[in-house]
Amino acid sequence: MMGKRSNKKMDIRFSIQTKLIAVFLFTSCILLAVNLIMNQNMKQMISEIDQVYISNVNLNELQQILKQVQESMGEYLNTKSSDSMEAYYKNEEKYIRLINNLNADIVNDDSKMIEKNIKNMSTNYLEITDKTIEYKRGRNVEKYRVSYEQAAAVYEYINTYIYSLNNEQFKENTTNYKS
């Protein structure tokens, strides 16, 4: 009799342990599911925020590469080193890739029109900088100085347009983000 009684206690104790483990596992699974859902929602929200401001990031990159083109051209004109000329051509290539992403169509959107203007001015700017480099290589001092001044003026216009567009898109993106 004593043996049957201790088996009953073990069965009761075992079933209480089983119940406690089951409750603990169930609670742990619910917490895991909630954490996974919250993590996914946070990733999605961060991705949406990134998408809102990606246009500003792209414009900042465009402005930075434009600056590098101008600086490397100026450095080549001052030093005529092959390193500065190579830097100019690398920066020019990066800039061309970036301006190819800009709008080139005629549309009824102010931001897209500014993009189109930046793209057109940039194409003109690169033609001027190429001529400036060629004049320097040909040792035509007068022409490369005039051409450099022309390139510097167009550079300033492009820089101003990019800055203006960046501010407008930032305002628009902030409004979109708030909504």
XYZ file of C-alpha atoms in Angstrom:
179
model
C 0.000 0.000 0.000
C 2.781 2.263 0.836
C 4.223 1.803 -2.659
C 0.982 2.816 -4.368
C 0.676 5.880 -2.225
C 4.141 7.213 -3.102
C 3.454 6.649 -6.801
C 0.327 8.808 -6.461
C 2.351 11.598 -4.855
C 4.882 11.376 -7.669
C 2.106 11.410 -10.272
C 0.591 14.495 -8.638
C 3.999 16.137 -8.269
C 4.953 15.188 -11.802
C 1.762 16.601 -13.182
C 2.276 19.859 -11.225
C 5.828 20.089 -12.614
C 4.522 19.368 -16.072
C 1.861 22.032 -15.699
C 4.361 24.611 -14.468
C 6.758 23.821 -17.298
C 3.941 24.027 -19.818
C 2.848 27.433 -18.472
C 6.447 28.665 -18.500
C 7.017 27.450 -22.074
C 3.724 28.943 -23.226
C 4.600 32.306 -21.661
C 8.104 32.178 -23.158
C 6.690 31.442 -26.622
C 4.278 34.373 -26.354
C 7.107 36.706 -25.278
C 9.276 35.444 -28.134
C 6.485 36.050 -30.647
C 5.825 39.555 -29.283
C 9.549 40.406 -29.445
C 9.832 39.115 -33.012
C 6.808 41.158 -34.098
C 8.137 44.297 -32.385
C 11.562 43.769 -33.965
C 10.011 43.390 -37.428
C 7.894 46.525 -36.933
C 10.948 48.515 -35.820
C 12.927 47.363 -38.868
C 10.054 48.363 -41.138
C 9.746 51.760 -39.466
C 13.492 52.426 -39.774
C 13.352 51.401 -43.422
C 10.479 53.831 -44.039
C 12.389 56.642 -42.327
C 15.452 55.835 -44.448
C 13.330 55.954 -47.605
C 11.912 59.336 -46.604
C 15.335 60.951 -46.399
C 17.162 58.993 -49.122
C 16.700 61.848 -51.591
C 18.553 64.173 -49.212
C 21.351 61.651 -48.811
C 21.648 61.366 -52.601
C 21.767 65.144 -53.026
C 24.429 65.452 -50.325
C 26.500 62.831 -52.129
C 26.008 64.661 -55.443
C 27.149 67.917 -53.863
C 30.193 66.258 -52.294
C 31.323 64.664 -55.575
C 30.769 67.974 -57.406
C 33.064 69.628 -54.879
C 35.674 66.910 -55.437
C 35.506 67.428 -59.216
C 36.088 71.165 -58.759
C 38.914 70.657 -56.270
C 40.701 68.002 -58.323
C 40.459 70.182 -61.446
C 41.896 73.131 -59.511
C 44.645 70.950 -58.108
C 45.564 69.741 -61.601
C 45.678 73.300 -62.896
C 47.984 74.304 -60.047
C 50.293 71.273 -60.045
C 49.772 69.484 -63.377
C 50.456 66.187 -61.632
C 49.206 62.907 -63.055
C 47.708 62.019 -59.653
C 45.497 65.103 -59.636
C 44.470 64.474 -63.236
C 43.593 60.869 -62.379
C 41.606 62.094 -59.363
C 39.750 64.528 -61.617
C 38.746 61.789 -64.064
C 37.653 59.438 -61.247
C 35.551 62.160 -59.646
C 34.129 63.162 -63.014
C 33.087 59.556 -63.642
C 31.371 59.334 -60.231
C 29.613 62.630 -60.866
C 28.379 61.488 -64.279
C 26.914 58.345 -62.692
C 25.126 60.448 -60.083
C 23.709 63.015 -62.501
C 22.402 60.213 -64.695
C 20.040 59.360 -61.822
C 18.520 62.833 -61.914
C 15.314 63.649 -63.742
C 15.736 64.610 -67.401
C 12.056 64.864 -68.352
C 9.872 67.923 -68.555
C 7.330 67.612 -65.760
C 5.037 69.866 -63.777
C 6.898 69.340 -60.490
C 9.215 72.050 -59.180
C 11.656 69.580 -57.598
C 11.890 67.534 -60.782
C 12.427 70.694 -62.834
C 15.264 71.750 -60.545
C 16.753 68.249 -60.947
C 16.525 68.648 -64.719
C 18.264 72.038 -64.481
C 20.992 70.569 -62.270
C 21.517 67.760 -64.755
C 21.746 70.156 -67.722
C 24.051 72.575 -65.906
C 26.198 69.648 -64.761
C 26.593 68.399 -68.316
C 27.625 71.909 -69.359
C 29.955 72.166 -66.356
C 31.699 68.910 -67.217
C 32.196 70.061 -70.805
C 33.799 73.265 -69.516
C 36.039 71.406 -67.050
C 37.149 69.016 -69.786
C 38.042 71.985 -72.016
C 39.881 73.586 -69.107
C 41.964 70.448 -68.593
C 42.704 70.260 -72.326
C 43.745 73.923 -72.426
C 46.093 73.307 -69.495
C 47.554 70.221 -71.190
C 48.052 72.321 -74.346
C 49.715 75.055 -72.241
C 47.224 77.681 -73.387
C 47.324 79.736 -70.191
C 44.862 82.447 -71.203
C 42.188 80.017 -72.390
C 42.440 77.722 -69.378
C 42.179 80.649 -66.952
C 39.062 81.960 -68.688
C 37.639 78.449 -68.887
C 38.436 77.823 -65.205
C 36.586 81.004 -64.193
C 33.630 79.893 -66.288
C 33.682 76.449 -64.644
C 33.893 78.035 -61.192
C 30.839 80.204 -61.918
C 28.788 77.235 -63.176
C 29.999 75.222 -60.166
C 28.577 77.878 -57.843
C 25.229 77.863 -59.685
C 24.982 74.071 -59.495
C 25.953 74.101 -55.839
C 23.247 76.675 -55.116
C 20.631 74.667 -57.019
C 21.548 71.457 -55.187
C 21.404 73.259 -51.840
C 18.017 74.745 -52.691
C 16.622 71.419 -53.907
C 17.969 69.657 -50.841
C 16.192 72.130 -48.556
C 12.920 71.810 -50.464
C 13.060 68.031 -50.404
C 13.926 68.049 -46.721
C 10.816 70.141 -46.000
C 8.703 67.847 -48.172
C 10.191 64.721 -46.602
C 9.609 66.076 -43.105
C 5.956 66.711 -43.966
C 5.646 63.186 -45.377
C 7.324 61.739 -42.300
C 4.953 63.564 -39.972
C 1.965 62.182 -41.821
